[in-house]
XYZ file of C-alpha atoms in Angstrom:
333
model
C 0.000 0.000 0.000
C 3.121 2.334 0.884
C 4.450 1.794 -2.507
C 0.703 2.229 -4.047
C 0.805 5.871 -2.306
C 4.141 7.055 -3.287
C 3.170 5.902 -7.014
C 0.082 7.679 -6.793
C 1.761 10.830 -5.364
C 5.072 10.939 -8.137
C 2.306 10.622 -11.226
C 0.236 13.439 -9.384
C 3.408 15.328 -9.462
C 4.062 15.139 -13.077
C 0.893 16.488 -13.978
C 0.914 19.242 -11.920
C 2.552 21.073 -15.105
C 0.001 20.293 -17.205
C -3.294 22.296 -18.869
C -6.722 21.895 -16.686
C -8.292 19.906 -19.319
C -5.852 17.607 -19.649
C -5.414 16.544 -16.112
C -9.475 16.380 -16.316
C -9.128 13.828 -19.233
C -6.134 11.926 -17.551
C -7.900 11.741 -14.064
C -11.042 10.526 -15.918
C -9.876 6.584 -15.486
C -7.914 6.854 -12.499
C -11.277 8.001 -10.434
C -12.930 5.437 -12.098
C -11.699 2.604 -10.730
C -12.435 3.457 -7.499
C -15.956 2.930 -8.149
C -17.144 -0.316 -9.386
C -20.930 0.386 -8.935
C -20.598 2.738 -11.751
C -20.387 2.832 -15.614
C -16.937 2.643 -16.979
C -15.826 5.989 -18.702
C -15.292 6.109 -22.201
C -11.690 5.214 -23.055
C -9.119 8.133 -23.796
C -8.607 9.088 -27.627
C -5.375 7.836 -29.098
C -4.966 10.872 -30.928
C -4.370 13.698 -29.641
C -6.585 15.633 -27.831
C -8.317 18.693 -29.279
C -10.398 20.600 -27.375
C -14.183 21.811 -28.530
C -14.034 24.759 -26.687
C -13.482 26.915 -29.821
C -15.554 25.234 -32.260
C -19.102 26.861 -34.064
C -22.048 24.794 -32.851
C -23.989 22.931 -34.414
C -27.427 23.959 -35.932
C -30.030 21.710 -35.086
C -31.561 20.103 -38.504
C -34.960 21.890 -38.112
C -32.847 25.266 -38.594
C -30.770 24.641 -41.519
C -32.008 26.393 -45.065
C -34.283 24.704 -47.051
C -30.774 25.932 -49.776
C -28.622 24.132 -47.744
C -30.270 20.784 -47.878
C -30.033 18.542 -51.566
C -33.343 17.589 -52.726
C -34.280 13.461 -52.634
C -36.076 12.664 -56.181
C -39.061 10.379 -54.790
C -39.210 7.049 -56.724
C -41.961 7.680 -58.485
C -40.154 11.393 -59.739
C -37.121 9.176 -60.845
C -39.147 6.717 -63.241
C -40.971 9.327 -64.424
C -37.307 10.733 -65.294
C -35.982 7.676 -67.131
C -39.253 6.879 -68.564
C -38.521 7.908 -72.545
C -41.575 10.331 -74.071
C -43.482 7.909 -76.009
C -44.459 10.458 -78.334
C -40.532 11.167 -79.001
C -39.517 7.339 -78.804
C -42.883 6.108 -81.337
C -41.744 6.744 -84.975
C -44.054 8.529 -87.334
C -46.367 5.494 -89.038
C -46.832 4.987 -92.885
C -50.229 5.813 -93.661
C -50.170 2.890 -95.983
C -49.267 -0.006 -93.520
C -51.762 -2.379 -92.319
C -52.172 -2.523 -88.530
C -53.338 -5.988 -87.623
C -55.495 -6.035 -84.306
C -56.074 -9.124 -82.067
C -59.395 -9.722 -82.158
C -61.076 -10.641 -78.690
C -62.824 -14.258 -77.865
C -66.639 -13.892 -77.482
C -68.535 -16.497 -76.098
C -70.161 -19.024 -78.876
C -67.440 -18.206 -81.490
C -63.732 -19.506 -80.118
C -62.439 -19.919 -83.034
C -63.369 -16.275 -84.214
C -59.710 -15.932 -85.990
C -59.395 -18.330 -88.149
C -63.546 -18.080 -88.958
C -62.662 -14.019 -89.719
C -59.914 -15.146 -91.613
C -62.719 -17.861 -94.030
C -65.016 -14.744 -94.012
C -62.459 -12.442 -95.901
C -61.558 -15.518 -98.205
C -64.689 -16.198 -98.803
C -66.138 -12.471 -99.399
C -62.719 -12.203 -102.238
C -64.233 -15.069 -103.730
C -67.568 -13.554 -104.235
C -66.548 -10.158 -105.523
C -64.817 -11.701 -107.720
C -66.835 -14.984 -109.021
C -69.762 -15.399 -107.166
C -71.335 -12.165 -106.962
C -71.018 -11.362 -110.838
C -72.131 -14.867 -111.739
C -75.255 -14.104 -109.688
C -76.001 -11.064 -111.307
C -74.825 -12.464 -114.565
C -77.514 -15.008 -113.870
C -80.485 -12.758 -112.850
C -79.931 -10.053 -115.932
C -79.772 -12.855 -118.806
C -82.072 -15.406 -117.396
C -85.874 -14.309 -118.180
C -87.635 -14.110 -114.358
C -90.540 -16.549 -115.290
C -87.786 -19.346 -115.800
C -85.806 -18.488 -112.436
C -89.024 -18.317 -110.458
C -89.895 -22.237 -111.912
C -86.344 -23.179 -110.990
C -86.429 -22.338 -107.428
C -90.230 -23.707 -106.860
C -88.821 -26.287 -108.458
C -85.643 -26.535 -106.245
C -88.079 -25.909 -103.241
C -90.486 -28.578 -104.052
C -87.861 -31.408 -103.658
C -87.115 -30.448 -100.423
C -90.406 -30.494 -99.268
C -90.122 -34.088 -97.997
C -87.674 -32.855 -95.305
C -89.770 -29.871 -94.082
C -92.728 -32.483 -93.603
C -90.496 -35.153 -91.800
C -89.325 -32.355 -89.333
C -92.559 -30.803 -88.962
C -93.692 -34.033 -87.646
C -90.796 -34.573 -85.509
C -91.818 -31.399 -83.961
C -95.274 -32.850 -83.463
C -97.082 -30.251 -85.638
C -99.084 -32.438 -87.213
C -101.516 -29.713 -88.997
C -98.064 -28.082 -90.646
C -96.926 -31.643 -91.730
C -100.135 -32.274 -93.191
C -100.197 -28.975 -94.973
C -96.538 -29.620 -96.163
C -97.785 -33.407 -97.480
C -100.604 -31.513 -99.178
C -98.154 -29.029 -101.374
C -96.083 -31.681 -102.368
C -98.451 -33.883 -103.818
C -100.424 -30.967 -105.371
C -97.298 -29.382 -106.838
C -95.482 -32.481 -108.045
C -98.707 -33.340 -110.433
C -100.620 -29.976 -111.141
C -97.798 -28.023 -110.573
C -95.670 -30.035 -113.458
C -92.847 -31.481 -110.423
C -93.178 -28.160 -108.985
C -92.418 -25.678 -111.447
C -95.417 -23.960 -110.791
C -96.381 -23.437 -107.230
C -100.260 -24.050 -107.330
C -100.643 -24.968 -103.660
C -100.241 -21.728 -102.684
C -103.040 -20.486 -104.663
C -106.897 -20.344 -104.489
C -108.249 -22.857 -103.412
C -105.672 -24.426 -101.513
C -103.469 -21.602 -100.548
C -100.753 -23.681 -98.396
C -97.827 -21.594 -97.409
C -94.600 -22.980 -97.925
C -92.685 -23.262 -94.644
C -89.414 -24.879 -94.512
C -87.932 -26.477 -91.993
C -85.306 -28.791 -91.061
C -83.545 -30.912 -88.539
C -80.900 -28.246 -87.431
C -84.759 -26.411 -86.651
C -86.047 -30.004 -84.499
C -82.367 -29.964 -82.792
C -83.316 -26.357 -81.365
C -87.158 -26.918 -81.134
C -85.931 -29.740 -78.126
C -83.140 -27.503 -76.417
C -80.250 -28.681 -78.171
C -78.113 -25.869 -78.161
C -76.017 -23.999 -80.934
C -72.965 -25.204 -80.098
C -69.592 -22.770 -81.821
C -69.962 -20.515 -84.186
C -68.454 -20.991 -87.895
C -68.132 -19.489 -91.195
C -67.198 -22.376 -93.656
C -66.197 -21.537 -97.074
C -69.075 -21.978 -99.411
C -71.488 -22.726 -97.194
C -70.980 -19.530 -95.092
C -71.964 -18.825 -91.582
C -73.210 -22.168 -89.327
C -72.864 -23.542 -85.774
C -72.079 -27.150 -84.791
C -76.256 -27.788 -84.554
C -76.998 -26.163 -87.929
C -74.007 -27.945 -89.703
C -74.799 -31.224 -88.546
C -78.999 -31.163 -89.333
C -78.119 -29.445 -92.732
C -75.988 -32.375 -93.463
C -78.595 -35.030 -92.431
C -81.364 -32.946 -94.492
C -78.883 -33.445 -97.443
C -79.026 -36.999 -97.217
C -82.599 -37.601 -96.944
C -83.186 -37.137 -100.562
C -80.311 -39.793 -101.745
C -80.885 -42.062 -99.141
C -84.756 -42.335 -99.415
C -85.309 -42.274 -103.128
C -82.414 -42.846 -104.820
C -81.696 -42.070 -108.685
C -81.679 -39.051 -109.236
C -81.051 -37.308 -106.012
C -78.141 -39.647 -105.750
C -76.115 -38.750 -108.963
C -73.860 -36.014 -108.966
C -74.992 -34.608 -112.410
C -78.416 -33.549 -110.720
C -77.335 -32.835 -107.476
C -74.650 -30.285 -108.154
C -76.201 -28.131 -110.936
C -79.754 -27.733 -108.554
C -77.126 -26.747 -106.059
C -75.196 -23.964 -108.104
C -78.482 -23.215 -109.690
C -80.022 -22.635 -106.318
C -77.399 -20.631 -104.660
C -76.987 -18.137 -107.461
C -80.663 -17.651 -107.400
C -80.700 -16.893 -103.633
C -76.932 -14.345 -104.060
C -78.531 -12.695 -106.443
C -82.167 -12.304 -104.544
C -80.030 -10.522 -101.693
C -77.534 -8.510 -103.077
C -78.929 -5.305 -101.929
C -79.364 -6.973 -98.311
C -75.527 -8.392 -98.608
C -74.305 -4.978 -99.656
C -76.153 -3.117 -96.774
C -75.016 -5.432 -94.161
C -70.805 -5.411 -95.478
C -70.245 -1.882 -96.625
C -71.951 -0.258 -93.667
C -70.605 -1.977 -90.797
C -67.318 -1.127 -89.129
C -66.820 -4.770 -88.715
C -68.641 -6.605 -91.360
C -67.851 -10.488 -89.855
C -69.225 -9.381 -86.279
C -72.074 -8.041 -88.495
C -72.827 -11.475 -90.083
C -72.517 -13.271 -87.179
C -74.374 -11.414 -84.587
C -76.789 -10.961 -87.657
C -77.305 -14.790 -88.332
C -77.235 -16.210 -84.908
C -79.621 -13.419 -83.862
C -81.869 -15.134 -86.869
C -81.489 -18.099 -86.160
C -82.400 -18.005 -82.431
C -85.825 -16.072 -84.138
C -86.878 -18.949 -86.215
C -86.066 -21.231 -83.194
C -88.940 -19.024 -80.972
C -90.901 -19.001 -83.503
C -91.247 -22.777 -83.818
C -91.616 -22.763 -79.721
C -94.513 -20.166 -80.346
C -92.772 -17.355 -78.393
C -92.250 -13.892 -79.576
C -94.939 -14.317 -82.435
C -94.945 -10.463 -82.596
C -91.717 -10.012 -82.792
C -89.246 -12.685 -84.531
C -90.177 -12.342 -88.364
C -87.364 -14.850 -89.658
C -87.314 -14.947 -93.471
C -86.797 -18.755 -94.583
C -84.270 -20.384 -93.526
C -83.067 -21.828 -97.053
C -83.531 -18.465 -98.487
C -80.552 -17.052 -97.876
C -76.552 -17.477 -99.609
C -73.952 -18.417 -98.207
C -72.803 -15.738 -98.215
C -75.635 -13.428 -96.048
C -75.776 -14.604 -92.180
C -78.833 -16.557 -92.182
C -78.860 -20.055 -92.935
């Protein structure tokens, strides 16, 4: 302890010479560890001391100048910096290139793409043949012989517009059907001359057909087509016109079976109708901003007509024209 004291007292000597502050700094630890209840001191600095006395204080952060501060760009500043001008980065377009737009899915056509894409091929084809063979037809051949054509057309499908009438279990419109075909095949010279529907008898025809009895029982549409040729359809339509096709061949043979009867009725038949509704084509294309959504919302729209009309609902208000009695190239079976 002796020795502990006259340490003590020789180091207390050799400060004596010393500034204030830095026997306040160098007696910081030694009074210390006297006390072991308390908080160590921070350690000394082992540089050398400099003394605060003499420096500017600091302003607190609320009083510095607005000036004196750099401005933080929020984030949604900075993308709005990278971000290019689209009207700078877009190059100016040729007003003669074609812009090709997706078209959207709608419900009852999914495969509206590639049926848009038959439509167009389909409508080149009929500017360019079909239409001016139809007109072609209806200018050069005299209207008495066109109108005994298509009774005569109409006549042989009479069979199927009975069979589906009585499917249907209209059994007044089958027997009125039975009754024009018997009266037209002998007075009427096989139908060339449609006598039923005169006085006396006056007998409407009405057609019908199985796509008609499919719909009459609930069977829905099914997707949307438009088939080259044979124009707009749905799976229901396509597969009754099909079976209605077959009746003939399949029932009474020669000639509705031979292809040298069969396919000149058919041309005969469809030029009649294209050239019937031109006017009604040309009004429904040229003044439509889409002229397939046109003809399909036009047709199905028809369709679903002639279907209520069968059922007996909306009388007043579905007028469908017949369903054979349009081209294929007008919506309407």
């Amino acid at each position: 302890m002796l020795t502990l004291a006259i340490l003590i007292a020789s180091g207390l000597a050799q400060t004596s010479d010393l500034p204030a502050s830095s026997k306040q700094i160098i007696a910081a630890p030694i009074a210390s560890e006297g006390l072991p209840n308390q908080v160590p001191a921070a350690p000394a600095p082992l540089g050398p001391v400099i003394s605060t006395q003499n420096l500017p204080a600091q302003t607190p952060p609320s009083e510095v100048a607005p000036s004196a501060i750099a401005p933080q760009a929020s984030p949604e500043a900075s993308i709005q910096a990278v971000t290019p001008n689209p009207s700078s980065a877009t190059p100016s377009r040729d007003p003669n290139e074609i812009v090709v737009k997706a078209r959207e899915r709608t419900r009852g056509d999914p495969f509206a793409r590639l049926n848009a894409r038959s439509f167009a091929i389909t409508q080149e084809v009929d500017k360019a043949v079909i239409g001016p063979a139809a007109m072609a037809y209806q200018e050069r051949v005299p209207s008495p012989l066109r109108s005994g054509l298509r009774n005569l057309i109409g006549n042989i499908r009479e069979p199927v517009n009975f069979a589906n009438y009585f499917l249907q279990l209209k059994v007044g419109k089958a027997a009125e059907t039975a009754g024009r075909f018997v009266i037209n095949s002998t007075v009427g010279v096989a139908g060339v001359f449609d006598i039923a529907k005169r006085r006396p008898f006056r007998l409407p025809r009405r057609v019908n057909s199985l796509a008609n009895t499919m719909g009459f029982y609930g069977i829905k549409p099914g997707p949307f087509f438009y088939l080259p040729l044979i124009g707009p359809t749905t799976l229901r339509d396509l597969t009754g016109t099909i079976v209605d096709r077959l009746v003939l061949p399949l029932s009474f043979g020669t000639p509705f079976n031979n292809v040298f009867f069969t396919v000149p009725v058919g041309v005969v038949g469809q030029l009649d109708t294209r050239a019937e509704f031109d006017e009604q084509l040309h009004a429904l294309h040229d003044h439509t901003p889409d002229p397939y959504v046109a003809t399909r919302d036009y047709y199905l729209t028809r369709r679903q007509a002639e279907i209520d009309l069968l059922r007996l609902r909306h009388r007043r208000k579905a007028t469908p024209a017949p369903a054979d009695s349009i081209p294929a190239t007008l919506p309407v079976k």
